[in-house]
Amino acid sequence: MAYPAPAGLSETELRDNIILLDQALYALWNLGDNLIYAWTPEPRGLRVLVAPHPMLTEFALGDGRLPPQELTRRARLLDKLLSNQDHLDTQAFDAVAAALGVAPKFIELPFAPERGLGLPLIAAIAARYGVRLVEDRAVILFDAVGFSLLTPLQQVVQLNSLSCSVNAAYAKLLDREININFARTTTGDGFYIWNRMRGVEANVELYQLMQFILADNALAHERATRAEAVPKLRACFHVGSHYEFYQSEGLNPTSFSYLVGQVTIELARMIENALPGQILVGKFNTLMHDEVTGEDVRIDSLDFVERTRAPLRSLNGLKLAGSEVDEIACYLTGRRDASGLWGISEYQMADKHGLIHRVYNAKINIHRRNGEPIYLGLREEDLPPDAPRTVADTDFAPMQG
């Protein structure tokens, strides 16, 4: 994300100021031993809370003798602190410093923070030296079926094929001015992919990216002369909490963030139970920022998939393998009732620890004007008898094509 120079500041001055602040934060970071937990602007610098990274767990757990209500209070304080993406005002900063028992440090700068960099840019720079808790970001997990049974050469060819599908899908969306600021990290036999931006629109765009990655993968299978050159994919999509951090790479924090937390755990458990070719959507219910209204709205899995339908119409006419797209239909599958309407089935699956995860089975149908349709995902009737047990049906949805 680009940050414009504050008024009256040249690009050269802005770059020099960035270097000054980054060098100061790097010194406090101490090769990854410390984290920046909070900061507040001063007339000629910043006050920051910096402490060794184990402080997080030490504060959360205490000495092992804290009463449950104190542990709950500390957990809430940390969640609120780590969820904050911006600076704290002076009063809030002092309160957090006192609660954590951390003495603030002062970074002296030869300029006023607001005029020499701008607070949004300072927040982005400081984020590389800290940890953030994110509650509302969507994440995709792609997994290559049977990957461990392949030779190393076949594995690298399949991963390259998946990377090409990711790039091709991204390019297709760019053609329609949908610029997803996506990131990915490998799992060994697939990828986690997420949008660095947050909110309803960003999550819907990520769902669109998943659709076109799967479509390009399906087309690659049609073109391939050897089946093992292209991975057979299963995919999972979920929204949930995670921590975002920047790993140490050499002597510096990485340029791009990594994710770990509940959403990645849930996706890993979901993919273990997903069938070849299946698309699973996790059951979620969370607040997301709606850029259209400027408000935070509570959205569950069913609401979310419904919201993805309207933006798909803007992709009609886009070309896949030389054929224009007439329609993209995406829906969650279910059983049909006596009147011919389709419901949405909710499934539960138990992981190796006995924990229950609730999911929906998703289908995506891409109809092309001069080409065969591309059917992605499994139909309800395609699921084997030992598929995860149906635990509930929602209110009936529009008929599924």
CSV table of C-alpha atoms in Angstrom, one decimal:
chain,number,residue,atom,x,y,z
A,1,MET,CA,0.0,0.0,0.0
A,2,ALA,CA,1.4,3.4,-1.0
A,3,TYR,CA,1.4,6.3,1.4
A,4,PRO,CA,1.6,9.8,-0.1
A,5,ALA,CA,4.1,12.3,1.3
A,6,PRO,CA,2.6,14.8,3.8
A,7,ALA,CA,1.9,18.2,2.4
A,8,GLY,CA,5.1,20.2,1.8
A,9,LEU,CA,7.4,17.2,2.0
A,10,SER,CA,9.4,15.9,-0.9
A,11,GLU,CA,9.7,12.3,-1.8
A,12,THR,CA,13.4,12.5,-0.8
A,13,GLU,CA,12.6,14.0,2.6
A,14,LEU,CA,9.9,11.3,3.2
A,15,ARG,CA,12.4,8.5,2.3
A,16,ASP,CA,15.0,10.0,4.6
A,17,ASN,CA,12.5,10.2,7.5
A,18,ILE,CA,11.4,6.6,6.9
A,19,ILE,CA,15.0,5.5,7.2
A,20,LEU,CA,15.5,7.4,10.4
A,21,LEU,CA,12.4,5.9,12.1
A,22,ASP,CA,13.2,2.4,10.8
A,23,GLN,CA,16.7,2.5,12.1
A,24,ALA,CA,15.5,3.5,15.5
A,25,LEU,CA,12.9,0.8,15.6
A,26,TYR,CA,15.4,-1.8,14.3
A,27,ALA,CA,17.8,-0.9,17.2
A,28,LEU,CA,15.0,-1.5,19.7
A,29,TRP,CA,13.9,-4.7,18.0
A,30,ASN,CA,17.4,-6.1,18.7
A,31,LEU,CA,17.5,-8.8,16.0
A,32,GLY,CA,14.0,-10.0,16.9
A,33,ASP,CA,14.5,-10.4,20.7
A,34,ASN,CA,12.0,-7.5,21.4
A,35,LEU,CA,8.6,-6.5,20.0
A,36,ILE,CA,7.0,-3.1,19.7
A,37,TYR,CA,3.7,-3.4,21.6
A,38,ALA,CA,2.3,0.2,21.3
A,39,TRP,CA,3.3,3.7,20.4
A,40,THR,CA,2.1,7.3,20.7
A,41,PRO,CA,3.3,10.4,18.9
A,42,GLU,CA,5.1,13.3,20.7
A,43,PRO,CA,5.9,16.7,19.3
A,44,ARG,CA,9.4,15.6,18.2
A,45,GLY,CA,9.4,11.8,18.3
A,46,LEU,CA,7.5,8.7,19.5
A,47,ARG,CA,7.1,7.0,22.9
A,48,VAL,CA,7.0,3.2,22.4
A,49,LEU,CA,6.4,0.2,24.6
A,50,VAL,CA,9.1,-2.3,23.8
A,51,ALA,CA,9.8,-5.6,25.6
A,52,PRO,CA,11.1,-9.1,24.9
A,53,HIS,CA,8.6,-11.3,23.0
A,54,PRO,CA,8.1,-13.8,25.8
A,55,MET,CA,6.4,-11.0,27.7
A,56,LEU,CA,3.2,-11.8,25.9
A,57,THR,CA,2.8,-15.3,27.4
A,58,GLU,CA,4.3,-14.3,30.7
A,59,PHE,CA,1.7,-11.5,31.1
A,60,ALA,CA,-1.1,-13.7,29.9
A,61,LEU,CA,-0.4,-16.6,32.2
A,62,GLY,CA,1.1,-14.8,35.2
A,63,ASP,CA,2.9,-16.9,37.8
A,64,GLY,CA,0.4,-19.7,37.6
A,65,ARG,CA,-1.5,-18.6,40.7
A,66,LEU,CA,-3.7,-15.9,39.3
A,67,PRO,CA,-7.5,-16.2,39.7
A,68,PRO,CA,-9.5,-16.9,36.6
A,69,GLN,CA,-11.0,-13.4,36.5
A,70,GLU,CA,-7.5,-11.8,36.4
A,71,LEU,CA,-6.5,-14.2,33.6
A,72,THR,CA,-9.6,-13.2,31.7
A,73,ARG,CA,-8.9,-9.5,32.3
A,74,ARG,CA,-5.3,-9.9,31.0
A,75,ALA,CA,-6.4,-11.8,27.9
A,76,ARG,CA,-8.9,-9.1,27.0
A,77,LEU,CA,-6.3,-6.4,27.5
A,78,LEU,CA,-3.9,-8.2,25.2
A,79,ASP,CA,-6.6,-8.9,22.6
A,80,LYS,CA,-7.5,-5.2,22.6
A,81,LEU,CA,-3.9,-4.1,22.4
A,82,LEU,CA,-2.8,-6.5,19.6
A,83,SER,CA,-6.0,-5.8,17.6
A,84,ASN,CA,-5.1,-2.1,17.4
A,85,GLN,CA,-3.5,-1.2,14.1
A,86,ASP,CA,-2.9,2.5,14.9
A,87,HIS,CA,-1.3,4.6,17.6
A,88,LEU,CA,-2.7,5.0,21.2
A,89,ASP,CA,-3.5,8.4,22.6
A,90,THR,CA,-1.4,9.5,25.6
A,91,GLN,CA,-3.9,8.4,28.2
A,92,ALA,CA,-4.5,5.0,26.7
A,93,PHE,CA,-0.7,4.5,26.1
A,94,ASP,CA,0.1,5.3,29.8
A,95,ALA,CA,-2.6,3.0,31.0
A,96,VAL,CA,-1.3,0.1,28.9
A,97,ALA,CA,2.3,0.8,30.0
A,98,ALA,CA,1.2,0.6,33.7
A,99,ALA,CA,-0.8,-2.6,33.1
A,100,LEU,CA,2.0,-4.4,31.4
A,101,GLY,CA,4.6,-3.0,33.8
A,102,VAL,CA,6.8,-1.8,30.9
A,103,ALA,CA,8.6,1.6,31.0
A,104,PRO,CA,8.2,3.5,27.8
A,105,LYS,CA,11.2,4.4,25.6
A,106,PHE,CA,11.5,7.6,23.7
A,107,ILE,CA,12.5,7.8,20.0
A,108,GLU,CA,13.7,11.3,19.2
A,109,LEU,CA,13.1,12.4,15.7
A,110,PRO,CA,14.1,15.7,13.9
A,111,PHE,CA,10.5,16.2,12.8
A,112,ALA,CA,7.0,16.1,14.1
A,113,PRO,CA,5.6,12.6,13.4
A,114,GLU,CA,2.4,13.8,11.7
A,115,ARG,CA,4.1,16.2,9.4
A,116,GLY,CA,7.3,14.3,8.8
A,117,LEU,CA,5.8,10.9,8.0
A,118,GLY,CA,2.1,10.8,8.7
A,119,LEU,CA,0.6,8.5,11.4
A,120,PRO,CA,-0.7,5.8,8.9
A,121,LEU,CA,2.8,5.3,7.5
A,122,ILE,CA,4.3,5.2,11.0
A,123,ALA,CA,1.8,2.5,11.9
A,124,ALA,CA,2.8,0.4,8.8
A,125,ILE,CA,6.5,0.8,9.7
A,126,ALA,CA,6.0,-0.1,13.3
A,127,ALA,CA,3.9,-3.2,12.4
A,128,ARG,CA,7.0,-4.9,11.1
A,129,TYR,CA,8.4,-5.0,14.6
A,130,GLY,CA,5.3,-6.2,16.4
A,131,VAL,CA,2.5,-8.7,16.4
A,132,ARG,CA,-1.1,-8.0,15.5
A,133,LEU,CA,-4.4,-9.9,16.2
A,134,VAL,CA,-6.8,-9.9,13.3
A,135,GLU,CA,-10.3,-11.2,13.7
A,136,ASP,CA,-12.0,-10.7,10.3
A,137,ARG,CA,-9.6,-11.7,7.5
A,138,ALA,CA,-10.5,-14.5,5.1
A,139,VAL,CA,-7.9,-17.1,4.3
A,140,ILE,CA,-7.8,-19.9,1.6
A,141,LEU,CA,-6.0,-23.2,1.9
A,142,PHE,CA,-5.2,-25.1,-1.3
A,143,ASP,CA,-3.9,-28.7,-1.0
A,144,ALA,CA,-2.5,-30.9,-3.7
A,145,VAL,CA,-4.1,-34.4,-3.4
A,146,GLY,CA,-1.6,-37.3,-3.1
A,147,PHE,CA,1.4,-34.8,-3.1
A,148,SER,CA,3.5,-36.9,-0.7
A,149,LEU,CA,3.4,-39.9,-3.0
A,150,LEU,CA,5.0,-38.0,-5.9
A,151,THR,CA,8.7,-37.8,-6.8
A,152,PRO,CA,10.5,-34.6,-5.8
A,153,LEU,CA,10.6,-33.6,-9.5
A,154,GLN,CA,6.8,-34.1,-9.8
A,155,GLN,CA,6.2,-32.2,-6.6
A,156,VAL,CA,8.1,-29.1,-7.8
A,157,VAL,CA,6.2,-29.3,-11.2
A,158,GLN,CA,2.9,-29.4,-9.4
A,159,LEU,CA,3.7,-26.5,-7.1
A,160,ASN,CA,4.9,-24.5,-10.1
A,161,SER,CA,1.6,-25.3,-11.8
A,162,LEU,CA,-0.4,-24.1,-8.8
A,163,SER,CA,1.7,-20.9,-8.7
A,164,CYS,CA,0.9,-20.3,-12.3
A,165,SER,CA,-2.8,-20.7,-11.6
A,166,VAL,CA,-2.5,-18.2,-8.8
A,167,ASN,CA,-0.8,-15.7,-11.1
A,168,ALA,CA,-3.2,-16.3,-13.9
A,169,ALA,CA,-6.2,-15.8,-11.7
A,170,TYR,CA,-4.7,-12.6,-10.3
A,171,ALA,CA,-4.1,-11.3,-13.8
A,172,LYS,CA,-7.7,-12.0,-14.8
A,173,LEU,CA,-9.0,-9.9,-11.9
A,174,LEU,CA,-6.6,-7.1,-12.6
A,175,ASP,CA,-8.2,-6.9,-16.0
A,176,ARG,CA,-11.4,-5.9,-14.3
A,177,GLU,CA,-9.6,-3.5,-12.0
A,178,ILE,CA,-9.8,-5.8,-9.0
A,179,ASN,CA,-6.4,-5.4,-7.4
A,180,ILE,CA,-6.1,-7.9,-4.6
A,181,ASN,CA,-3.1,-7.2,-2.4
A,182,PHE,CA,-2.7,-10.9,-1.7
A,183,ALA,CA,0.0,-12.8,0.2
A,184,ARG,CA,0.8,-16.5,0.3
A,185,THR,CA,2.9,-19.0,2.2
A,186,THR,CA,3.5,-22.6,1.4
A,187,THR,CA,2.4,-25.5,3.5
A,188,GLY,CA,4.7,-27.9,1.7
A,189,ASP,CA,2.0,-29.4,-0.5
A,190,GLY,CA,-0.1,-26.3,-1.1
A,191,PHE,CA,-0.6,-22.7,-0.1
A,192,TYR,CA,-2.3,-20.5,2.4
A,193,ILE,CA,-3.5,-17.3,0.5
A,194,TRP,CA,-5.0,-14.2,2.1
A,195,ASN,CA,-5.7,-10.6,1.2
A,196,ARG,CA,-3.5,-8.1,3.1
A,197,MET,CA,-6.5,-5.7,3.0
A,198,ARG,CA,-9.4,-6.3,5.4
A,199,GLY,CA,-13.1,-5.9,5.3
A,200,VAL,CA,-16.1,-7.3,3.5
A,201,GLU,CA,-15.0,-6.2,0.0
A,202,ALA,CA,-11.5,-7.6,0.5
A,203,ASN,CA,-12.8,-10.9,1.7
A,204,VAL,CA,-15.3,-11.1,-1.3
A,205,GLU,CA,-12.4,-10.4,-3.7
A,206,LEU,CA,-10.4,-13.2,-2.1
A,207,TYR,CA,-13.3,-15.6,-2.7
A,208,GLN,CA,-13.3,-14.5,-6.4
A,209,LEU,CA,-9.6,-15.2,-6.5
A,210,MET,CA,-10.2,-18.7,-5.2
A,211,GLN,CA,-12.8,-19.3,-7.9
A,212,PHE,CA,-10.4,-18.3,-10.7
A,213,ILE,CA,-7.5,-20.2,-9.3
A,214,LEU,CA,-9.6,-23.4,-9.3
A,215,ALA,CA,-10.9,-22.6,-12.8
A,216,ASP,CA,-7.4,-22.1,-14.2
A,217,ASN,CA,-6.3,-25.4,-12.5
A,218,ALA,CA,-9.2,-27.2,-14.1
A,219,LEU,CA,-8.3,-25.8,-17.5
A,220,ALA,CA,-4.7,-26.8,-17.0
A,221,HIS,CA,-5.9,-30.4,-16.4
A,222,GLU,CA,-7.6,-30.2,-19.8
A,223,ARG,CA,-4.5,-29.1,-21.5
A,224,ALA,CA,-2.0,-31.4,-19.7
A,225,THR,CA,-0.5,-34.3,-21.6
A,226,ARG,CA,0.4,-36.0,-18.3
A,227,ALA,CA,-2.1,-35.9,-15.4
A,228,GLU,CA,0.6,-35.7,-12.7
A,229,ALA,CA,1.9,-32.4,-14.1
A,230,VAL,CA,-1.1,-30.5,-12.7
A,231,PRO,CA,-2.2,-30.9,-9.0
A,232,LYS,CA,-5.6,-32.3,-8.2
A,233,LEU,CA,-6.8,-29.7,-5.7
A,234,ARG,CA,-9.0,-29.5,-2.7
A,235,ALA,CA,-9.7,-26.1,-1.2
A,236,CYS,CA,-11.0,-24.6,2.0
A,237,PHE,CA,-12.1,-21.0,2.7
A,238,HIS,CA,-12.6,-19.6,6.2
A,239,VAL,CA,-12.7,-16.4,8.1
A,240,GLY,CA,-11.3,-16.3,11.7
A,241,SER,CA,-8.8,-14.9,14.1
A,242,HIS,CA,-5.1,-15.1,13.7
A,243,TYR,CA,-1.9,-13.4,14.7
A,244,GLU,CA,0.0,-11.5,12.0
A,245,PHE,CA,3.8,-11.2,12.4
A,246,TYR,CA,7.0,-10.6,10.5
A,247,GLN,CA,9.6,-13.3,10.8
A,248,SER,CA,13.3,-12.6,11.1
A,249,GLU,CA,15.1,-13.1,7.8
A,250,GLY,CA,18.8,-12.8,8.3
A,251,LEU,CA,19.2,-9.7,10.4
A,252,ASN,CA,16.0,-8.0,9.4
A,253,PRO,CA,12.2,-8.6,9.7
A,254,THR,CA,10.7,-9.9,6.5
A,255,SER,CA,8.9,-7.5,4.1
A,256,PHE,CA,5.7,-9.5,4.2
A,257,SER,CA,3.7,-10.8,7.1
A,258,TYR,CA,2.9,-14.4,8.1
A,259,LEU,CA,-0.2,-15.8,9.8
A,260,VAL,CA,-0.7,-18.2,12.6
A,261,GLY,CA,-3.8,-18.7,14.8
A,262,GLN,CA,-7.3,-20.2,14.9
A,263,VAL,CA,-8.1,-19.7,11.3
A,264,THR,CA,-5.1,-21.5,10.0
A,265,ILE,CA,-5.7,-24.3,12.6
A,266,GLU,CA,-9.3,-24.6,11.4
A,267,LEU,CA,-8.3,-24.7,7.8
A,268,ALA,CA,-5.7,-27.4,8.4
A,269,ARG,CA,-8.4,-29.6,10.1
A,270,MET,CA,-10.9,-28.9,7.3
A,271,ILE,CA,-8.4,-29.9,4.6
A,272,GLU,CA,-7.7,-33.2,6.3
A,273,ASN,CA,-11.3,-34.1,5.8
A,274,ALA,CA,-11.9,-32.6,2.4
A,275,LEU,CA,-12.3,-34.9,-0.6
A,276,PRO,CA,-10.3,-34.5,-3.9
A,277,GLY,CA,-11.9,-31.7,-5.9
A,278,GLN,CA,-14.1,-30.5,-2.9
A,279,ILE,CA,-14.5,-26.9,-1.8
A,280,LEU,CA,-15.3,-26.4,1.9
A,281,VAL,CA,-16.4,-23.1,3.5
A,282,GLY,CA,-15.9,-22.9,7.3
A,283,LYS,CA,-18.8,-21.9,9.6
A,284,PHE,CA,-18.0,-18.3,10.8
A,285,ASN,CA,-19.9,-15.4,12.3
A,286,THR,CA,-17.8,-12.3,12.7
A,287,LEU,CA,-17.8,-8.5,12.4
A,288,MET,CA,-16.3,-7.1,9.2
A,289,HIS,CA,-15.8,-3.5,8.1
A,290,ASP,CA,-18.1,-2.5,5.3
A,291,GLU,CA,-16.4,0.2,3.3
A,292,VAL,CA,-19.7,1.2,1.5
A,293,THR,CA,-21.5,2.1,4.8
A,294,GLY,CA,-18.4,2.8,6.9
A,295,GLU,CA,-19.8,0.5,9.6
A,296,ASP,CA,-18.8,-2.9,11.1
A,297,VAL,CA,-21.4,-5.5,10.2
A,298,ARG,CA,-21.8,-9.0,11.5
A,299,ILE,CA,-21.6,-11.6,8.7
A,300,ASP,CA,-21.9,-15.3,8.8
A,301,SER,CA,-20.9,-17.9,6.2
A,302,LEU,CA,-24.3,-17.9,4.5
A,303,ASP,CA,-24.5,-14.1,4.3
A,304,PHE,CA,-21.0,-14.0,3.0
A,305,VAL,CA,-21.5,-16.4,0.1
A,306,GLU,CA,-24.7,-14.5,-0.8
A,307,ARG,CA,-22.7,-11.3,-0.9
A,308,THR,CA,-20.3,-12.8,-3.4
A,309,ARG,CA,-23.0,-13.3,-6.0
A,310,ALA,CA,-23.6,-9.7,-7.1
A,311,PRO,CA,-19.9,-8.8,-7.7
A,312,LEU,CA,-19.6,-11.9,-9.9
A,313,ARG,CA,-21.8,-10.3,-12.5
A,314,SER,CA,-19.1,-7.7,-13.1
A,315,LEU,CA,-16.9,-10.6,-14.3
A,316,ASN,CA,-19.2,-11.6,-17.1
A,317,GLY,CA,-17.5,-11.3,-20.4
A,318,LEU,CA,-14.1,-12.1,-18.9
A,319,LYS,CA,-12.2,-14.7,-21.0
A,320,LEU,CA,-11.1,-18.1,-19.9
A,321,ALA,CA,-9.2,-20.2,-22.4
A,322,GLY,CA,-10.4,-18.0,-25.2
A,323,SER,CA,-14.1,-18.2,-24.2
A,324,GLU,CA,-16.1,-15.4,-22.6
A,325,VAL,CA,-17.7,-16.0,-19.3
A,326,ASP,CA,-21.5,-15.8,-19.5
A,327,GLU,CA,-22.3,-16.5,-15.8
A,328,ILE,CA,-20.6,-17.6,-12.6
A,329,ALA,CA,-22.8,-19.3,-10.1
A,330,CYS,CA,-21.5,-20.0,-6.6
A,331,TYR,CA,-23.6,-21.6,-3.8
A,332,LEU,CA,-23.5,-23.8,-0.8
A,333,THR,CA,-25.1,-27.2,-1.4
A,334,GLY,CA,-27.9,-28.9,0.3
A,335,ARG,CA,-30.9,-31.2,0.0
A,336,ARG,CA,-34.0,-30.5,-2.0
A,337,ASP,CA,-37.4,-30.2,-0.2
A,338,ALA,CA,-40.7,-31.5,-1.5
A,339,SER,CA,-41.5,-28.1,-3.2
A,340,GLY,CA,-38.3,-28.3,-5.2
A,341,LEU,CA,-36.3,-25.6,-3.3
A,342,TRP,CA,-32.8,-26.3,-2.2
A,343,GLY,CA,-31.6,-26.1,1.4
A,344,ILE,CA,-28.0,-25.6,2.7
A,345,SER,CA,-26.6,-28.5,4.6
A,346,GLU,CA,-24.2,-27.9,7.5
A,347,TYR,CA,-21.7,-30.6,8.2
A,348,GLN,CA,-19.6,-31.4,11.2
A,349,MET,CA,-16.2,-33.2,11.3
A,350,ALA,CA,-14.1,-34.4,14.1
A,351,ASP,CA,-10.4,-33.9,14.0
A,352,LYS,CA,-7.7,-36.1,15.5
A,353,HIS,CA,-8.1,-34.4,18.8
A,354,GLY,CA,-11.8,-35.0,18.9
A,355,LEU,CA,-12.7,-31.3,18.4
A,356,ILE,CA,-15.7,-30.6,16.2
A,357,HIS,CA,-15.4,-28.3,13.1
A,358,ARG,CA,-18.5,-27.1,11.2
A,359,VAL,CA,-18.4,-26.6,7.5
A,360,TYR,CA,-20.4,-26.1,4.3
A,361,ASN,CA,-19.9,-27.8,0.9
A,362,ALA,CA,-19.5,-25.2,-1.9
A,363,LYS,CA,-20.0,-25.4,-5.7
A,364,ILE,CA,-18.9,-23.0,-8.4
A,365,ASN,CA,-20.2,-23.3,-11.9
A,366,ILE,CA,-18.6,-21.1,-14.7
A,367,HIS,CA,-20.6,-21.0,-17.9
A,368,ARG,CA,-18.7,-19.9,-21.0
A,369,ARG,CA,-20.2,-18.6,-24.3
A,370,ASN,CA,-18.2,-20.7,-26.7
A,371,GLY,CA,-16.8,-23.3,-24.4
A,372,GLU,CA,-17.8,-26.1,-22.1
A,373,PRO,CA,-18.9,-25.2,-18.6
A,374,ILE,CA,-16.4,-25.4,-15.8
A,375,TYR,CA,-17.8,-27.2,-12.8
A,376,LEU,CA,-15.8,-26.8,-9.6
A,377,GLY,CA,-16.4,-28.6,-6.3
A,378,LEU,CA,-18.6,-31.6,-5.5
A,379,ARG,CA,-22.4,-31.8,-5.6
A,380,GLU,CA,-24.3,-33.0,-2.5
A,381,GLU,CA,-25.1,-36.2,-4.3
A,382,ASP,CA,-21.4,-36.7,-5.2
A,383,LEU,CA,-20.4,-37.0,-1.5
A,384,PRO,CA,-19.8,-40.6,-0.3
A,385,PRO,CA,-22.0,-42.2,2.3
A,386,ASP,CA,-19.2,-41.8,4.9
A,387,ALA,CA,-18.9,-38.0,4.3
A,388,PRO,CA,-19.2,-35.8,7.4
A,389,ARG,CA,-22.7,-36.1,8.9
A,390,THR,CA,-25.3,-33.5,8.1
A,391,VAL,CA,-26.2,-31.8,11.4
A,392,ALA,CA,-28.6,-29.1,10.2
A,393,ASP,CA,-30.4,-27.6,7.2
A,394,THR,CA,-30.8,-23.9,7.0
A,395,ASP,CA,-33.8,-22.1,5.6
A,396,PHE,CA,-34.3,-23.0,2.0
A,397,ALA,CA,-32.2,-21.1,-0.5
A,398,PRO,CA,-32.9,-20.3,-4.2
A,399,MET,CA,-32.7,-23.2,-6.5
A,400,GLN,CA,-29.2,-24.3,-7.3
A,401,GLY,CA,-28.3,-24.7,-11.0
